[in-house]
Amino acid sequence: MFGDLFEEDFSFISNNHFGKGKKSKPRGSEPPPPRDFTNLSGIKNQGGTCYLNSLLQTLLFTPEFREALFSLGPEELGSLDDSSKPDAKVRIIPLQLQRLFAQLLLLDQQAASTTDLTESFGWNSHEEMRQHDVQELNRILFSALETSLVGTSGHDLIKRLYHGIVVNQIVCKECKNISERQEDFLDLTVAVKGVAGLEEALWNMYVEEEYFENENLYRCGACDKLVEASKSAKLRKLPPFLTISLLRFNFDFEKCERYKETSCYTFPIQINLRPFCEQTEMDDSEYMYELFSVIIHKGGCYGGHYHVYIRDVDELGNWQLQVSPKGFSSLLDILHYPWFCISLPDENKVGLKEKHKLLFKSDSQGQGLQSLPQKNDVQWNSEKKPTRLRDSSGCHWFDLNDSKVQPIKEMEIEKQFQGKESAYMLFYRKSQLKRPPEARGNPRYQIPEHLLNEMNAANTELQKKRAECDSANNGIDLHLHLSSCYKFHNGALHPSLTWKEGVVDLTIDRRKTLGDLRQSVFQMLESWEGDMILSIAKPLPAGLHLYQILDGDELTLDGIGLADGADIFVWNGKEVGGTKVMTGADHEPVVINVLRLAEYNEGGKGQHFTESQHVFSCSTKLGDLRRALAPSGGIILKNGSGADKEAKNWEVFLEEDMKETVKGVGLMDGCSVLILDSHDQSFVNMSSGNLTAFTYDISWLQVKNFCRTQDEENHVKITATIETVRSLIVQGYKTGCFPEKFCHLPEDYTVKEAELKMGSLLGLFLHTYVFGFLVGDNWHLRRIDCMIHKTALFSLPDDSPHELLLRVQMGIPGERDYYDSTDLVWDISKECTTWALRQQVASHYCLPVDKIEIAKYFPERFEWLPISSWTQQISKRKRKKKQESLQSAPYHLKDGDIIGVKNLLLDDTKDFSTVRDDVGKEKQRQLALQKQKSRQAERLHDHVFSEEKLNIKHRKPEVALSINVGVFR
């Protein structure tokens, strides 16, 4: 019955969301969190077991039930260790229930698991994910317990605590004969529809009489005829614990569907059942009951969530309401708040003091009182003898919602009279049931010794794991660099042998002091002599550099900002290997790329400079740098825009700049400077300080005389700028013959107008009877009748005119962004491989090939695909094969593609994505979700339409709730 009553809608599931039960991925070896300030344990939701959790908590906080269960020892129930033995009679369900109750009472964890208990029920993962009706579970669980306890001293446990009797009587109006029938009950089911509250429902059931009269007569057995009669029901026997089920769910026969009754339905905290009983002559105490548990259902008929309000009869938990100043609009509201009054603990302080009693937190054994921390800036002043805070009603009520437990006021129960979140089951206990004084605040009361030992061992293991976890979470790894393993040269510290040999790793708690760290280092370095100074170190491109000295042994490591993975240099504070070491940010070494014009065939394929790296202190004067790099009167140029290497961005350091420091003029690690010797200074316009022609655009050309005399040089290199005209290039050559397939260059053409590149090959010949014209991509030569003795210059045509126009952009160090993009024309006539592209990009930015990373951008997906396979070694067998082209999968490189570049000298992050990419991906995800929701809505609309058309509403087949119990008769 009600097999799938709450299956379809899980929107009301609380903290433990649907599908996150025991089947979810474990959170590593991290131990469960301890109990919160209430000192009560919740129960984990396995996915759909909130109804089970609510009922189990109610049974736990029924002290007479749990103590009766604990009274059954292993000699009657058996042992869980023997459950796998085929012949052993082990009553698994009561044993697992005992163990769960012991965990809830004693185990220091926020929430216990019901996995072992549900497995003893014979439930599979589908049962754990399927929610059932808690009223049905109450009856089935009691039946399973009764069956499991057959033949033990607890065979009548359920009957003794929950069994009651209702008697139905029919009285003949003529002979006064009484016909009666008894009915046993474990819970009473009362109507909600059309009833104002519990008392009215009980009055209708057990006080009002039904009359047989007129056409509806009763056949009396004594009179043997149809007579008028009255029918009534009374409570003949009251149980110690009265369970009342409210009929919130009904069936509408007109609409043929279930619905939930959400109208107001009141129930009292205390109730006198004398008017509803058959025998009324006993003392009032025999009829008085007190409410101690309310199971609440939140949601509708086909979906919802259960939680429970419970009165802590034995005061096992710490009850304290969290009062926040944000809830008050003024200081006057705080002063008028009934829970507090102003106290003067001393002459100078004013605090908020609880008007009645203060709350203190006890441990799981009810020992060792500890004051609670401040909450929401409200000061809690303690007395010398702390006592527990009680509600104004004298009762401690808690809301147990799966794993979450929080205190509530008794008046909160009134909010559960009506609405979608309303009371569903009520549990009352007789007022005359008194608890022994030794049970108050003692969770260990009446728990068997073997369970106490098991819980003590489990708590010890939990404490050990939490200590290990705490140490791991607060431990930081420090890298200690020993001065004896280092030497100072070229402006920085370098290991004498290898990095690993000079570094010692140390793990220490961040909450310890600097003095503790120093003592630990002394213990590790037993042979250390003299003063020990600890300095913060940082690996830089130039080497290891030292910063501030760690001082203040009483300060914590966290307080001085020592982070995980920090580098600490251990030395005497003066020198390393006999060399004085300058420390601090003012003496940081800076690695500068020094570029010079390359001679013919220097610098490697595709590079136009010779490049070398030099290290200078950031406090070095620029004049000293010039004397070191250009001693013979050269000049130094810097790139003004970083990533853009056009000629207009290179500027000359002026004479007044020579007094500035390297850091002052903006030179940082990875920055490039261009050194021009005296014979190269024709490229610089000294009046403006800018380059008139940048060597990257053009610096030299090759000229070959194809019809030379024996005295003339065959192949020469000529310095040229983009403004050099053709007549200057051919000057000095007067004879020669004409080779085929050369294109003619007019005399007044400049290098720029001819679209020549650095290193282009030009041919010199005697232009006598040929002329050139362009057909398609090739130049063709034809003879003419006249002879003109004139020297002419032709450029070699491109037999494979394949080029790609790429947009390259350099990443901004330390930011997820890029400088403005620049165009890069890449000749792919010979190869279109990763290595070739890396060379071209490195040359474009004047950086070493191994100091860059590149990636292609796919704007439609907001993704970057790294191009990073260049370092792989190619075997001789594979080297013969044609290397994969970047124009094929997965890159599909084409004109207009964006290439991102990372300068590893300044930025070691390999993440090419930007904030704009994140925003774009999020928009795409939202768009996809909207499309998905739209498709689901369309499918739902079509489904509803088809159902309305057929007048059929399909539901999942109902699955009966069951608990498997062994045979113990």
CSV table of N, CA and C in Angstrom, one decimal, residues 480-486 501-504 521 525 528 568-571 576:
chain,number,residue,atom,x,y,z
A,480,LEU,N,63.5,23.4,2.7
A,480,LEU,CA,64.7,24.0,3.3
A,480,LEU,C,65.9,23.9,2.4
A,481,HIS,N,66.4,25.1,2.0
A,481,HIS,CA,67.6,25.1,1.2
A,481,HIS,C,68.8,25.4,2.1
A,482,LEU,N,69.8,24.5,2.1
A,482,LEU,CA,70.9,24.6,3.0
A,482,LEU,C,72.0,25.3,2.3
A,483,SER,N,72.6,26.3,3.0
A,483,SER,CA,73.6,27.2,2.4
A,483,SER,C,74.8,26.4,2.0
A,484,SER,N,75.1,25.3,2.7
A,484,SER,CA,76.3,24.6,2.4
A,484,SER,C,76.3,23.9,1.0
A,485,CYS,N,75.1,23.8,0.5
A,485,CYS,CA,74.9,23.1,-0.8
A,485,CYS,C,74.7,24.1,-1.9
A,486,TYR,N,75.0,25.4,-1.7
A,486,TYR,CA,74.8,26.5,-2.7
A,486,TYR,C,76.0,27.3,-2.9
A,501,GLU,N,69.6,17.7,-4.1
A,501,GLU,CA,70.6,17.4,-3.0
A,501,GLU,C,70.7,18.6,-2.0
A,502,GLY,N,70.3,19.8,-2.5
A,502,GLY,CA,70.5,20.9,-1.6
A,502,GLY,C,69.2,21.3,-0.9
A,503,VAL,N,68.1,20.5,-1.1
A,503,VAL,CA,66.8,20.8,-0.5
A,503,VAL,C,66.4,19.7,0.5
A,504,VAL,N,65.9,20.1,1.7
A,504,VAL,CA,65.4,19.1,2.6
A,504,VAL,C,63.9,19.5,2.9
A,521,VAL,N,64.3,22.5,12.7
A,521,VAL,CA,65.5,22.6,11.8
A,521,VAL,C,66.8,22.2,12.5
A,525,LEU,N,69.3,19.2,11.4
A,525,LEU,CA,70.7,19.5,11.1
A,525,LEU,C,71.5,19.4,12.3
A,528,TRP,N,74.9,21.4,12.4
A,528,TRP,CA,74.9,22.8,12.2
A,528,TRP,C,75.7,23.5,13.3
A,568,ILE,N,62.5,28.0,2.2
A,568,ILE,CA,63.3,28.7,3.3
A,568,ILE,C,64.7,28.4,3.1
A,569,PHE,N,65.5,29.5,3.2
A,569,PHE,CA,67.0,29.3,3.0
A,569,PHE,C,67.6,29.4,4.4
A,570,VAL,N,68.4,28.4,4.7
A,570,VAL,CA,69.0,28.3,6.0
A,570,VAL,C,70.5,28.7,5.9
A,571,TRP,N,70.9,29.7,6.5
A,571,TRP,CA,72.3,30.3,6.4
A,571,TRP,C,72.7,31.1,7.6
A,576,VAL,N,77.4,33.3,1.6
A,576,VAL,CA,77.3,31.9,1.1
A,576,VAL,C,78.5,31.5,0.4
